[in-house]
Short mmCIF file of C-alpha atoms in Angstrom, two decimals:
data_model
loop_
_atom_site.label_atom_id
_atom_site.label_comp_id
_atom_site.label_asym_id
_atom_site.label_seq_id
_atom_site.Cartn_x
_atom_site.Cartn_y
_atom_site.Cartn_z
CA SER A 670 -8.09 2.72 3.48
CA THR A 671 -9.25 6.00 5.14
CA VAL A 672 -12.33 4.50 5.99
CA ALA A 673 -10.78 1.52 7.64
CA ALA A 674 -8.18 3.61 9.42
CA LEU A 675 -11.12 5.81 11.11
CA LEU A 676 -13.16 3.21 12.14
CA GLN A 677 -9.91 1.80 13.98
CA ASN A 678 -9.92 5.48 15.31
CA LEU A 679 -6.30 5.77 14.13
CA TYR A 680 -7.16 9.26 13.58
CA GLN A 681 -10.29 11.68 14.01
CA PRO A 682 -12.74 12.64 10.90
CA THR A 683 -12.34 16.42 9.98
CA GLY A 684 -16.25 16.63 9.81
CA GLY A 685 -19.06 14.75 10.98
CA ARG A 686 -19.16 11.78 13.47
CA LEU A 687 -18.27 8.39 13.26
CA LEU A 688 -20.69 6.05 15.84
CA LEU A 689 -20.27 2.68 16.81
CA ASP A 690 -23.44 1.30 18.47
CA GLY A 691 -24.56 4.87 18.61
CA LYS A 692 -21.46 6.10 20.45
CA PRO A 693 -18.76 8.23 19.08
CA ILE A 694 -15.95 6.00 18.30
CA SER A 695 -13.37 8.26 19.95
CA GLU A 696 -15.05 7.75 23.26
CA TYR A 697 -14.03 4.24 23.32
CA GLU A 698 -11.12 3.08 25.19
CA HIS A 699 -8.50 2.05 22.78
CA CYS A 700 -7.70 -1.38 23.87
CA TYR A 701 -11.51 -2.21 24.00
CA LEU A 702 -11.80 -0.65 20.51
CA HIS A 703 -9.25 -2.91 19.01
CA ARG A 704 -10.42 -5.97 20.70
CA GLN A 705 -13.73 -4.93 19.27
CA VAL A 706 -12.86 -3.87 15.66
CA THR A 707 -9.96 -5.78 13.40
CA SER A 708 -8.70 -5.08 10.07
CA VAL A 709 -6.96 -7.12 7.60
CA GLU A 710 -4.98 -5.15 4.84
CA GLN A 711 -4.23 -5.84 1.30
CA GLU A 712 -0.62 -6.88 2.23
CA PRO A 713 -0.92 -8.78 5.38
CA GLY A 714 1.80 -8.11 8.17
CA LEU A 715 3.38 -11.94 8.68
CA PHE A 716 6.49 -12.60 10.39
CA SER A 717 8.80 -15.55 10.65
CA GLY A 718 7.41 -18.17 12.87
CA SER A 719 4.88 -21.05 12.71
CA VAL A 720 1.57 -20.83 11.16
CA ARG A 721 -0.19 -21.14 14.47
CA ASP A 722 1.96 -18.59 15.89
CA ASN A 723 0.88 -16.01 12.99
CA ILE A 724 -2.69 -16.98 13.65
CA ALA A 725 -2.76 -16.43 17.48
CA TYR A 726 -0.34 -13.79 17.37
CA GLY A 727 -0.74 -11.48 20.44
CA LEU A 728 -3.43 -13.69 22.20
CA LYS A 729 -2.13 -15.11 25.65
CA SER A 730 -3.77 -18.30 25.24
CA CYS A 731 -5.31 -19.70 22.35
CA SER A 732 -5.86 -23.59 21.68
CA ASP A 733 -4.95 -25.41 18.32
CA GLU A 734 -8.74 -26.11 17.87
CA LYS A 735 -9.68 -22.59 17.93
CA VAL A 736 -6.88 -21.71 15.60
CA MET A 737 -7.80 -24.51 13.18
CA ALA A 738 -11.42 -23.26 13.66
CA ALA A 739 -10.45 -19.73 12.20
CA ALA A 740 -8.35 -21.16 9.40
CA GLN A 741 -11.33 -23.08 8.49
CA ALA A 742 -13.56 -20.05 8.46
CA ALA A 743 -10.78 -18.02 6.58
CA ASN A 744 -10.73 -21.11 3.97
CA ALA A 745 -6.95 -21.53 5.14
CA HIS A 746 -7.28 -25.07 6.62
CA GLY A 747 -6.86 -27.06 3.45
CA PHE A 748 -3.21 -25.59 2.58
CA ILE A 749 -2.51 -25.93 6.12
CA GLN A 750 -3.13 -29.30 6.26
CA GLU A 751 -0.87 -29.92 2.92
CA LEU A 752 1.89 -28.17 4.77
CA GLU A 753 4.76 -30.84 5.80
CA HIS A 754 4.48 -29.71 9.47
CA GLY A 755 0.94 -28.18 9.43
CA LEU A 756 0.32 -25.69 12.10
CA SER A 757 4.00 -25.90 13.05
CA THR A 758 5.16 -24.98 9.59
CA ASP A 759 7.65 -21.82 9.59
CA VAL A 760 6.30 -19.51 7.01
CA GLY A 761 9.30 -17.52 6.67
CA GLU A 762 10.30 -13.90 6.97
CA LYS A 763 7.12 -11.88 6.24
CA GLY A 764 5.52 -15.19 5.26
CA LYS A 765 7.51 -15.59 2.07
CA GLN A 766 7.30 -19.40 2.11
CA LEU A 767 3.70 -19.01 1.04
CA ALA A 768 1.81 -17.86 -1.62
CA ALA A 769 0.04 -14.21 -1.52
CA GLY A 770 -3.33 -15.63 -1.25
CA GLN A 771 -2.30 -18.33 1.22
CA ARG A 772 -0.83 -15.17 3.29
CA GLN A 773 -4.13 -13.37 2.89
CA CYS A 774 -5.99 -16.41 4.20
CA LEU A 775 -3.59 -16.61 7.28
CA ALA A 776 -4.17 -12.93 8.11
CA ILE A 777 -7.89 -13.19 7.81
CA ALA A 778 -7.82 -16.43 10.12
CA ARG A 779 -5.68 -14.17 12.62
CA ALA A 780 -8.50 -11.38 12.73
CA LEU A 781 -11.41 -14.20 12.64
CA VAL A 782 -9.51 -16.22 15.77
CA ARG A 783 -10.36 -12.70 17.65
CA ASN A 784 -13.90 -12.95 17.05
CA PRO A 785 -14.37 -9.12 16.63
CA ARG A 786 -17.74 -7.51 16.44
CA VAL A 787 -16.47 -5.45 13.27
CA LEU A 788 -14.17 -7.26 10.66
CA ILE A 789 -12.67 -4.81 8.08
CA LEU A 790 -11.64 -6.36 5.09
CA ASP A 791 -9.58 -3.52 3.35
CA GLU A 792 -8.94 -5.20 -0.24
CA ALA A 793 -7.97 -8.30 1.77
CA THR A 794 -9.18 -10.54 -0.82
CA SER A 795 -7.35 -9.28 -3.75
CA ALA A 796 -4.86 -12.17 -3.96
CA LEU A 797 -7.20 -14.81 -3.28
CA ASP A 798 -7.94 -17.41 -5.91
CA VAL A 799 -11.62 -17.38 -7.36
CA GLN A 800 -12.57 -20.58 -5.49
CA CYS A 801 -11.26 -19.27 -2.03
CA GLU A 802 -12.65 -15.63 -2.45
CA GLN A 803 -16.14 -17.34 -3.20
CA ALA A 804 -16.09 -19.37 -0.22
CA LEU A 805 -15.19 -15.98 1.91
CA GLN A 806 -18.26 -14.13 0.19
CA ASP A 807 -20.66 -16.16 2.31
CA TRP A 808 -20.41 -13.00 4.76
CA LYS A 809 -23.35 -14.55 7.01
CA SER A 810 -21.22 -17.51 7.77
CA HIS A 811 -18.77 -15.09 9.72
CA GLY A 812 -20.99 -15.33 12.75
CA ASP A 813 -22.68 -12.29 14.58
CA ARG A 814 -20.50 -9.76 13.29
CA THR A 815 -20.38 -6.80 10.63
CA VAL A 816 -18.16 -7.52 7.82
CA LEU A 817 -17.13 -4.40 6.15
CA VAL A 818 -15.63 -5.04 2.98
CA ILE A 819 -13.42 -2.52 0.94
CA ALA A 820 -12.98 -3.65 -2.52
CA HIS A 821 -12.41 -2.07 -6.02
CA ARG A 822 -13.85 -5.28 -7.83
CA LEU A 823 -17.67 -5.38 -7.90
CA GLN A 824 -17.48 -9.07 -7.60
CA THR A 825 -16.17 -8.94 -4.26
CA VAL A 826 -19.30 -7.46 -2.90
CA GLN A 827 -21.91 -8.87 -5.00
CA SER A 828 -23.19 -11.12 -2.08
CA ALA A 829 -23.24 -8.31 0.56
CA ASP A 830 -26.36 -7.07 2.41
CA GLN A 831 -25.38 -3.57 1.72
CA VAL A 832 -23.07 -1.75 -0.74
CA LEU A 833 -22.02 1.67 -0.12
CA VAL A 834 -19.94 3.58 -2.54
CA LEU A 835 -17.59 6.19 -1.62
CA ARG A 836 -17.43 8.65 -4.35
CA GLN A 837 -15.92 11.91 -4.26
CA GLY A 838 -15.80 11.85 -0.76
CA GLU A 839 -19.12 11.12 -0.23
CA LEU A 840 -20.70 7.74 0.78
CA ARG A 841 -23.85 6.89 -1.46
CA GLU A 842 -25.82 3.67 -1.21
CA HIS A 843 -25.73 1.32 -4.29
CA SER A 844 -29.53 1.64 -4.90
CA GLU A 845 -29.09 5.39 -5.24
CA LEU A 846 -26.21 5.06 -7.71
CA MET A 847 -28.09 2.56 -9.71
CA GLU A 848 -30.95 4.78 -10.49
CA GLY A 849 -28.50 6.92 -12.48
CA GLN A 850 -27.08 6.11 -15.88
CA ASP A 851 -23.46 6.91 -15.06
CA LEU A 852 -20.34 4.62 -15.11
CA TYR A 853 -21.15 2.84 -12.02
CA SER A 854 -24.64 1.65 -13.01
CA ARG A 855 -23.26 0.40 -16.44
CA LEU A 856 -20.58 -1.64 -15.06
CA VAL A 857 -23.10 -3.21 -12.48
CA GLN A 858 -25.41 -4.14 -15.30
CA GLN A 859 -22.67 -5.48 -17.06
CA LEU A 860 -21.56 -7.73 -14.06
CA LEU A 861 -25.06 -9.01 -13.86
CA GLU A 862 -25.21 -10.03 -17.54
#
């Protein structure tokens, strides 16, 4: 979560530099950065209103086709089509009319409809069922963007192109950690068996 906040320039690092396309993140205009970097948190922020309004929240014009394309990419289209009023269905206060996994899928769709260059999923798949999570793990299908997945479960990142581990305040590469015989390498070996 700290990494996600730093990437969104919500606060500055106490040491080192954080670069986006070779430029310090602090040099980007706030509005520009937030159009380019979108984050989905573990507990999505939905509001009382329709499914469509929750996905297109904050966008001046967004067609139903674009909303449904984002819903499909977030693996939410199936349950949306099953809702009595589809995109017009009211999700209730904080989305409480929906299951936790459905709320997370809507939050992911809200991020995808914006077509960000960097998508941060900060434990955003923790409430998804296995089938939905596996569908979303095809990160390459999410277009020409970087997807940063922050997760505590190894299964969530097993299909990622690169895995980095934040350990005791230091970012370390998966391959480096696999060379050792510590808890991390043993857990990965168990997962692969």
